[in-house]
Coordinates of C-alpha atoms and ligand atoms in Angstrom, one line a residue:
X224 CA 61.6 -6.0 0.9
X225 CA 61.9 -2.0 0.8
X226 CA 64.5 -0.8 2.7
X227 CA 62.7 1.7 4.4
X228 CA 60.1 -0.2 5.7
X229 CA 62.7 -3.0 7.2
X230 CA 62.5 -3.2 10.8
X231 CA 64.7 -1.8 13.0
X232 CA 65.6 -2.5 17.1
X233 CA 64.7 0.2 18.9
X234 CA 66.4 0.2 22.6
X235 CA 65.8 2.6 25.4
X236 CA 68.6 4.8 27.1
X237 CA 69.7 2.1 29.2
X238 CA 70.1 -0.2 25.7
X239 CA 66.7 -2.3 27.2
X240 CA 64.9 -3.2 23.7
X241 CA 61.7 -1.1 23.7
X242 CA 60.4 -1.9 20.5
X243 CA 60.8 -2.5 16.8
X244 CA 60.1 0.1 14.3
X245 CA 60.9 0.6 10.7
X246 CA 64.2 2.4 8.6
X247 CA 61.7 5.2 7.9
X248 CA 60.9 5.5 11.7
X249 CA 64.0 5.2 12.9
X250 CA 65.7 8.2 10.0
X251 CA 63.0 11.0 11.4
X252 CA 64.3 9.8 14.8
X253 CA 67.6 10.0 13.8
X254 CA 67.1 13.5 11.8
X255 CA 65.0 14.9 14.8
X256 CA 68.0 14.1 17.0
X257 CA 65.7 11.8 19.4
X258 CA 67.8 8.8 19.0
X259 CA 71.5 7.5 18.1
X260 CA 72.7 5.6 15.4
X261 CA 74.4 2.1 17.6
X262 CA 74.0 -0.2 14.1
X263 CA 73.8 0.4 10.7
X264 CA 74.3 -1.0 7.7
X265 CA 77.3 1.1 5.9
X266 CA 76.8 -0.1 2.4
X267 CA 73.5 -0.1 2.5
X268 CA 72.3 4.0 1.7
X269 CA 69.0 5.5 1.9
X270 CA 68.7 8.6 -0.6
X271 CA 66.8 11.6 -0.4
X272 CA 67.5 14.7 -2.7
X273 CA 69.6 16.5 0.2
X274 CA 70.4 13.3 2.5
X275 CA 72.1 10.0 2.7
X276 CA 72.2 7.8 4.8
X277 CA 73.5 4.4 6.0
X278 CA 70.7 1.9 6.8
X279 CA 69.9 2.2 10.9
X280 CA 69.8 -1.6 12.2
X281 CA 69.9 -0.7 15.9
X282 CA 68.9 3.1 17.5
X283 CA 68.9 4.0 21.2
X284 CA 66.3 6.5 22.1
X285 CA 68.5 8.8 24.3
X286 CA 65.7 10.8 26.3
X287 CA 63.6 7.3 27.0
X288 CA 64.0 5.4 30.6
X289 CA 60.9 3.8 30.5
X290 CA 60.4 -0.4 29.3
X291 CA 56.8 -0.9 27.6
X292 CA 55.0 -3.6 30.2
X293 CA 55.4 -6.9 29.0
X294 CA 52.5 -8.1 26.9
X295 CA 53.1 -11.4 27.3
X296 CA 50.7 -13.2 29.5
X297 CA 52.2 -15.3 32.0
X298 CA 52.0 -18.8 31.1
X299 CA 53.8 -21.9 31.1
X300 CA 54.2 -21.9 27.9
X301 CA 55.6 -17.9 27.8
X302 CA 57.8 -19.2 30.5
X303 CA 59.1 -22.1 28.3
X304 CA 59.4 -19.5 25.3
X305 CA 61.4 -16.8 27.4
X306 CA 63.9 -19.8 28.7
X307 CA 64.6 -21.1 24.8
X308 CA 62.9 -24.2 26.2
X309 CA 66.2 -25.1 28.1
X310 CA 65.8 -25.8 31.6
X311 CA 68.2 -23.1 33.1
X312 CA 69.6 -25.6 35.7
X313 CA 71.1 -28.2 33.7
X314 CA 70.4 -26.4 30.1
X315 CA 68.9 -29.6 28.3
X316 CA 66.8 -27.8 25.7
X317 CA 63.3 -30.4 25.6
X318 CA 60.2 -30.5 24.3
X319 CA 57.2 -28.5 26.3
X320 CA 55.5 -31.6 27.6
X321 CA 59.1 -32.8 29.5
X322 CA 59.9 -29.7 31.2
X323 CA 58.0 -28.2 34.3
X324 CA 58.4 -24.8 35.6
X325 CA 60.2 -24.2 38.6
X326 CA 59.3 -21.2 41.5
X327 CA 62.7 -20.3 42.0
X328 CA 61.8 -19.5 45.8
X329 CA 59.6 -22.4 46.6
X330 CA 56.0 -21.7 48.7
X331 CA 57.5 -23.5 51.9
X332 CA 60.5 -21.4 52.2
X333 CA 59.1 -17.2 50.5
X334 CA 58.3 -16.1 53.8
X335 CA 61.6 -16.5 55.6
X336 CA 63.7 -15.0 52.4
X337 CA 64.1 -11.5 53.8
X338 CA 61.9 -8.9 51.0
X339 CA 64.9 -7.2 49.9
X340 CA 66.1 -10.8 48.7
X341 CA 63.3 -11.5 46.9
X342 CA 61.3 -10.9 44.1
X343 CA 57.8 -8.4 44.8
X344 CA 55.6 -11.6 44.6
X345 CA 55.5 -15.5 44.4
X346 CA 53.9 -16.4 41.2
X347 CA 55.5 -13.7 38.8
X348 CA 58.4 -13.9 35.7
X349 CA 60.9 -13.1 38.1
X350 CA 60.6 -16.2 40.2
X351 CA 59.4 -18.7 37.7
X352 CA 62.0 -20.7 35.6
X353 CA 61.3 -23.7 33.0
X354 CA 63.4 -26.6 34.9
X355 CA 63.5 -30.4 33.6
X356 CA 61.2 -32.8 35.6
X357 CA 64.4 -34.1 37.0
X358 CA 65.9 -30.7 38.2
X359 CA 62.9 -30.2 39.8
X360 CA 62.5 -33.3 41.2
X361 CA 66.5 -33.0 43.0
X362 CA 65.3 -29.4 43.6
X363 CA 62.3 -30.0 45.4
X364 CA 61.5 -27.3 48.3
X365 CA 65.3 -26.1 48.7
X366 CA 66.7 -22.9 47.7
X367 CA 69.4 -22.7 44.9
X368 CA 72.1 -21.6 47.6
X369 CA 71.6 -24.9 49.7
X370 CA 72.3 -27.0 45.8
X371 CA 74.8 -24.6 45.1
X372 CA 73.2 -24.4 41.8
X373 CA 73.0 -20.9 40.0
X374 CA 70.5 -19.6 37.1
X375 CA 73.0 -18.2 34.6
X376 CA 73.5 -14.6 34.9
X377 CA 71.8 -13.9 31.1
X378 CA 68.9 -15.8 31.9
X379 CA 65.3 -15.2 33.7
X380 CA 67.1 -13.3 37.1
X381 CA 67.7 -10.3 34.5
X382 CA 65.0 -8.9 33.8
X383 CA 66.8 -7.1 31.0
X384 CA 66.7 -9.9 28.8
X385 CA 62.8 -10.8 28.8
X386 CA 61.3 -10.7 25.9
X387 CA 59.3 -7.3 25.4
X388 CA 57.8 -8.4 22.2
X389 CA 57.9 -11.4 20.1
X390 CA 60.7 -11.2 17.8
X391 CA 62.0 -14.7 15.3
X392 CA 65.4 -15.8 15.5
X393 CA 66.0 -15.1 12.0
X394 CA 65.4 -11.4 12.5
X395 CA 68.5 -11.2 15.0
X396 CA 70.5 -13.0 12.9
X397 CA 69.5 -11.2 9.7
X398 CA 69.9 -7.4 11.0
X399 CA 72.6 -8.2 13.7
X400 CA 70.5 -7.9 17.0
X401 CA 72.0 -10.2 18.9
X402 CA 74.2 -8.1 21.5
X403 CA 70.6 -7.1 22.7
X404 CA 67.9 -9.7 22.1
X405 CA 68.8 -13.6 23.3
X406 CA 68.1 -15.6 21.0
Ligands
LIG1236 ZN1 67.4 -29.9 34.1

């Protein structure tokens, strides 16, 4: 593959993933002063007649706030995808036809979780988990504090860690993107 059109992980001033773009992109970014360098590849060089340059792996867009909405439908299946197939409670990684999705808050008890407490609605990301039939079964309508049972920090409660595109495993691994994409 040619350097230059490699991808590249493009996060947002807050270091949210925003995108991926390629080595070509992300130089006239870097040479227009729109983004920083956080990764590169130091013995990797891209030549021009007046410039070199280290291969960029990760950039940070440092005037860019925003995070692209999430293409993803939601699905059970997305769900499943976004959770590594793992149920967060007791993190047995199964099949898609043995695990169920969990609402975090369940229907009987939304309304008395005070607003600020809560996500902004029922059926959305933010409450929906992938959970094994038997977590979900012991689960049933209580809420996580009353099972003193906790969704780890790095999993669907922040939000900074959904997916914002599709990306395979073996691109983190390959260009080192794993401080900012779960894999
Ligand atoms: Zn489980």
């Amino acid at each position: 593959m040619d350097v230059l059109t490699q991808p590249v992980l493009v996060l947002n001033a807050t270091y949210v993933p925003v995108a991926i773009r390629t080595v070509k992109d992300a130089v006239i970014l870097l040479i227009l002063r729109k983004a920083e360098l956080i990764r590169d590849e130091k013995d990797l060089f891209i030549r021009s007649e007046k410039l070199r340059f280290t291969t960029p792996r990760i950039i940070l867009l440092t005037d860019y706030y925003k995070v692209p909405k999430r293409k993803h439908k939601l699905s059970r299946e997305n769900i499943f995808l976004r959770d590594d197939h793992e149920c967060v409670y007791c993190r047995r990684k199964l099949p898609s036809s043995k695990l169920t999705l969990d609402h975090v808050i369940p229907k009987s008890r939304w309304e008395e979780i005070p607003r600020e407490k809560k996500p902004k609605e029922y059926h959305t990301w933010e409450n929906l988990v992938t959970a094994c039939r038997d977590c979900n079964t012991r689960k049933g309508n209580k809420l996580l504090q009353e099972l003193k049972w906790e969704i780890p920090e790095n999993r669907s409660t922040n939000k900074r860690r959904f997916p914002q595109f599709s990306v395979s495993t073996q691109l983190v691994e390959k260009f080192g993107w794993a401080d900012y994409i779960r894999i």
